Amino acid sequence: MKIELPKKVLFIINNLQLHGYEAFAVGGCVRDSILARRPQDWDITTSAKPEEIKKLFRRTIDTGIEHGTITVLLDHEGFEVTTYRVDGDSRHPKEVQFTNRLEEDLRRRDFTINAMAYNDQVRLVDVFGGMQDLNHHLIRCVGDPEERFSEDALRI
């Protein structure tokens, strides 16, 4: 499967990869692209730590640096770039632990259809069956639903 990434998203991913890091478009933008919808925004996940991300791009904002999120500004447009992480409560984590494994980052996400990642090199990463759920019109939690909804009641 090929997703047409916007040039700026591709630039960010390629720059991270060029410097030895993994990087993927992730979440709702991947889901929406698969559904032939135009994503509202493009989130990027990476193995690079926040300080490493900041060194690679001229203009950044510490959007949520304590949670691993840096906004990269390209021509006045912002793109959130977040380090792979493991946390118990994805909306308001008490403690964030970075990881170097994409699968661990995807495991903490809410629904299988939002736990997919993409880049042009690897293509679609779908370890929790998001494509199958999209094809069957299912919304299914990653992991235990009670645990996911107790982490963030807004998911309901």
mmCIF file of C-alpha atoms in Angstrom:
data_model
loop_
_atom_site.group_PDB
_atom_site.id
_atom_site.type_symbol
_atom_site.label_atom_id
_atom_site.label_comp_id
_atom_site.label_asym_id
_atom_site.label_seq_id
_atom_site.Cartn_x
_atom_site.Cartn_y
_atom_site.Cartn_z
ATOM 1 C CA MET A 1 0.000 0.000 0.000
ATOM 2 C CA LYS A 2 1.271 3.441 -0.951
ATOM 3 C CA ILE A 3 0.161 6.567 0.883
ATOM 4 C CA GLU A 4 0.940 9.905 -0.727
ATOM 5 C CA LEU A 5 2.673 11.843 2.022
ATOM 6 C CA PRO A 6 2.702 15.645 1.802
ATOM 7 C CA LYS A 7 6.104 17.056 0.811
ATOM 8 C CA LYS A 8 6.721 18.642 4.219
ATOM 9 C CA VAL A 9 5.882 15.410 6.065
ATOM 10 C CA LEU A 10 8.169 13.526 3.711
ATOM 11 C CA PHE A 11 10.917 16.086 4.353
ATOM 12 C CA ILE A 12 10.658 15.614 8.130
ATOM 13 C CA ILE A 13 10.606 11.813 7.904
ATOM 14 C CA ASN A 14 13.480 11.733 5.405
ATOM 15 C CA ASN A 15 15.591 14.128 7.493
ATOM 16 C CA LEU A 16 15.140 11.983 10.593
ATOM 17 C CA GLN A 17 15.961 8.812 8.636
ATOM 18 C CA LEU A 18 18.994 10.454 7.033
ATOM 19 C CA HIS A 19 20.368 11.001 10.535
ATOM 20 C CA GLY A 20 19.838 7.365 11.556
ATOM 21 C CA TYR A 21 16.441 7.546 13.238
ATOM 22 C CA GLU A 22 13.208 5.752 12.435
ATOM 23 C CA ALA A 23 10.275 8.018 11.557
ATOM 24 C CA PHE A 24 6.688 7.383 10.471
ATOM 25 C CA ALA A 25 3.422 9.202 9.889
ATOM 26 C CA VAL A 26 1.146 7.786 12.560
ATOM 27 C CA GLY A 27 -2.417 7.611 13.794
ATOM 28 C CA GLY A 28 -5.440 9.320 12.305
ATOM 29 C CA CYS A 29 -3.599 10.668 9.262
ATOM 30 C CA VAL A 30 -2.701 7.115 8.226
ATOM 31 C CA ARG A 31 -6.258 5.890 8.879
ATOM 32 C CA ASP A 32 -7.788 8.800 6.939
ATOM 33 C CA SER A 33 -5.393 8.321 4.010
ATOM 34 C CA ILE A 34 -6.347 4.644 3.768
ATOM 35 C CA LEU A 35 -10.018 5.700 3.733
ATOM 36 C CA ALA A 36 -9.241 8.194 0.918
ATOM 37 C CA ARG A 37 -10.023 11.111 3.241
ATOM 38 C CA ARG A 38 -7.857 14.191 3.509
ATOM 39 C CA PRO A 39 -6.167 14.204 6.940
ATOM 40 C CA GLN A 40 -6.692 17.316 9.085
ATOM 41 C CA ASP A 41 -3.112 17.097 10.324
ATOM 42 C CA TRP A 42 -0.087 14.836 10.065
ATOM 43 C CA ASP A 43 1.555 13.470 13.196
ATOM 44 C CA ILE A 44 4.995 11.916 13.066
ATOM 45 C CA THR A 45 6.497 9.421 15.494
ATOM 46 C CA THR A 46 10.217 8.763 15.721
ATOM 47 C CA SER A 47 12.962 6.971 17.590
ATOM 48 C CA ALA A 48 14.763 10.333 17.954
ATOM 49 C CA LYS A 49 14.621 11.941 21.398
ATOM 50 C CA PRO A 50 13.241 15.512 21.699
ATOM 51 C CA GLU A 51 16.676 17.133 21.933
ATOM 52 C CA GLU A 52 17.806 15.201 18.849
ATOM 53 C CA ILE A 53 14.723 16.327 16.913
ATOM 54 C CA LYS A 54 15.435 19.959 17.839
ATOM 55 C CA LYS A 55 19.005 19.710 16.517
ATOM 56 C CA LEU A 56 17.804 18.525 13.090
ATOM 57 C CA PHE A 57 15.301 21.306 12.339
ATOM 58 C CA ARG A 58 15.821 25.050 12.266
ATOM 59 C CA ARG A 59 12.499 26.099 13.775
ATOM 60 C CA THR A 60 10.864 24.085 16.540
ATOM 61 C CA ILE A 61 8.496 24.659 19.444
ATOM 62 C CA ASP A 62 8.602 22.654 22.676
ATOM 63 C CA THR A 63 4.916 21.783 22.435
ATOM 64 C CA GLY A 64 4.997 18.983 24.978
ATOM 65 C CA ILE A 65 8.667 18.261 25.424
ATOM 66 C CA GLU A 66 8.020 16.499 28.757
ATOM 67 C CA HIS A 67 5.891 14.027 26.768
ATOM 68 C CA GLY A 68 8.360 13.848 23.890
ATOM 69 C CA THR A 69 6.507 16.180 21.497
ATOM 70 C CA ILE A 70 8.228 18.872 19.459
ATOM 71 C CA THR A 71 6.460 20.918 16.799
ATOM 72 C CA VAL A 72 8.578 21.328 13.687
ATOM 73 C CA LEU A 73 7.753 24.516 11.785
ATOM 74 C CA LEU A 74 8.137 24.518 8.009
ATOM 75 C CA ASP A 75 6.938 27.638 6.163
ATOM 76 C CA HIS A 76 4.680 28.660 9.076
ATOM 77 C CA GLU A 77 3.057 25.202 9.211
ATOM 78 C CA GLY A 78 3.495 23.047 12.307
ATOM 79 C CA PHE A 79 3.985 19.273 12.458
ATOM 80 C CA GLU A 80 4.031 17.421 15.763
ATOM 81 C CA VAL A 81 6.949 15.021 16.014
ATOM 82 C CA THR A 82 6.814 12.725 19.040
ATOM 83 C CA THR A 83 9.401 10.309 20.346
ATOM 84 C CA TYR A 84 8.311 6.661 20.639
ATOM 85 C CA ARG A 85 7.037 6.241 24.165
ATOM 86 C CA VAL A 86 5.383 3.942 26.617
ATOM 87 C CA ASP A 87 2.913 5.420 29.066
ATOM 88 C CA GLY A 88 -0.087 4.249 31.038
ATOM 89 C CA ASP A 89 -2.349 7.214 30.420
ATOM 90 C CA SER A 90 -1.874 8.586 26.930
ATOM 91 C CA ARG A 91 -3.860 11.798 27.474
ATOM 92 C CA HIS A 92 -2.405 12.820 30.886
ATOM 93 C CA PRO A 93 0.566 10.564 31.594
ATOM 94 C CA LYS A 94 2.093 10.811 35.053
ATOM 95 C CA GLU A 95 5.342 9.420 33.750
ATOM 96 C CA VAL A 96 6.588 9.080 30.201
ATOM 97 C CA GLN A 97 9.163 6.511 29.292
ATOM 98 C CA PHE A 98 10.780 6.702 25.873
ATOM 99 C CA THR A 99 11.408 3.547 23.883
ATOM 100 C CA ASN A 100 13.255 2.769 20.670
ATOM 101 C CA ARG A 101 10.586 0.356 19.399
ATOM 102 C CA LEU A 102 7.731 1.501 17.174
ATOM 103 C CA GLU A 103 5.539 -1.441 18.203
ATOM 104 C CA GLU A 104 5.688 -0.372 21.865
ATOM 105 C CA ASP A 105 4.590 3.132 20.883
ATOM 106 C CA LEU A 106 1.708 1.781 18.802
ATOM 107 C CA ARG A 107 0.642 -0.528 21.671
ATOM 108 C CA ARG A 108 -0.258 2.464 23.867
ATOM 109 C CA ARG A 109 -2.670 3.932 21.308
ATOM 110 C CA ASP A 110 -6.424 3.810 21.703
ATOM 111 C CA PHE A 111 -7.883 1.957 18.717
ATOM 112 C CA THR A 112 -6.398 -0.442 16.179
ATOM 113 C CA ILE A 113 -7.395 1.904 13.351
ATOM 114 C CA ASN A 114 -5.272 4.628 14.988
ATOM 115 C CA ALA A 115 -2.343 2.322 15.755
ATOM 116 C CA MET A 116 -0.953 2.179 12.235
ATOM 117 C CA ALA A 117 2.193 3.891 10.987
ATOM 118 C CA TYR A 118 3.570 4.578 7.519
ATOM 119 C CA ASN A 119 6.671 5.707 5.710
ATOM 120 C CA ASP A 120 7.703 5.193 2.075
ATOM 121 C CA GLN A 121 10.582 2.882 2.992
ATOM 122 C CA VAL A 122 8.773 0.353 5.229
ATOM 123 C CA ARG A 123 5.245 1.157 4.026
ATOM 124 C CA LEU A 124 2.302 0.291 6.316
ATOM 125 C CA VAL A 125 3.041 -0.966 9.824
ATOM 126 C CA ASP A 126 -0.106 -2.578 11.210
ATOM 127 C CA VAL A 127 0.701 -4.903 14.093
ATOM 128 C CA PHE A 128 -2.768 -4.760 15.711
ATOM 129 C CA GLY A 129 -5.039 -5.437 12.717
ATOM 130 C CA GLY A 130 -6.218 -1.906 11.975
ATOM 131 C CA MET A 131 -6.633 -2.561 8.240
ATOM 132 C CA GLN A 132 -8.768 -5.619 8.911
ATOM 133 C CA ASP A 133 -10.886 -3.617 11.343
ATOM 134 C CA LEU A 134 -11.302 -0.816 8.775
ATOM 135 C CA ASN A 135 -12.374 -3.382 6.187
ATOM 136 C CA HIS A 136 -14.912 -4.841 8.628
ATOM 137 C CA HIS A 137 -16.094 -1.413 9.868
ATOM 138 C CA LEU A 138 -14.962 -2.187 13.421
ATOM 139 C CA ILE A 139 -13.649 0.097 16.106
ATOM 140 C CA ARG A 140 -11.615 -2.080 18.445
ATOM 141 C CA CYS A 141 -9.300 -1.109 21.269
ATOM 142 C CA VAL A 142 -5.624 -1.945 21.289
ATOM 143 C CA GLY A 143 -5.372 -4.267 24.275
ATOM 144 C CA ASP A 144 -7.927 -4.394 27.079
ATOM 145 C CA PRO A 145 -10.905 -2.045 26.445
ATOM 146 C CA GLU A 146 -11.529 -1.470 30.165
ATOM 147 C CA GLU A 147 -7.920 -0.405 30.597
ATOM 148 C CA ARG A 148 -8.056 1.898 27.551
ATOM 149 C CA PHE A 149 -11.272 3.612 28.652
ATOM 150 C CA SER A 150 -10.092 3.958 32.259
ATOM 151 C CA GLU A 151 -6.965 5.757 30.967
ATOM 152 C CA ASP A 152 -9.092 8.337 29.185
ATOM 153 C CA ALA A 153 -12.877 8.541 29.533
ATOM 154 C CA LEU A 154 -13.017 10.881 26.492
ATOM 155 C CA ARG A 155 -12.399 7.860 24.262
ATOM 156 C CA ILE A 156 -15.962 6.715 24.889
#
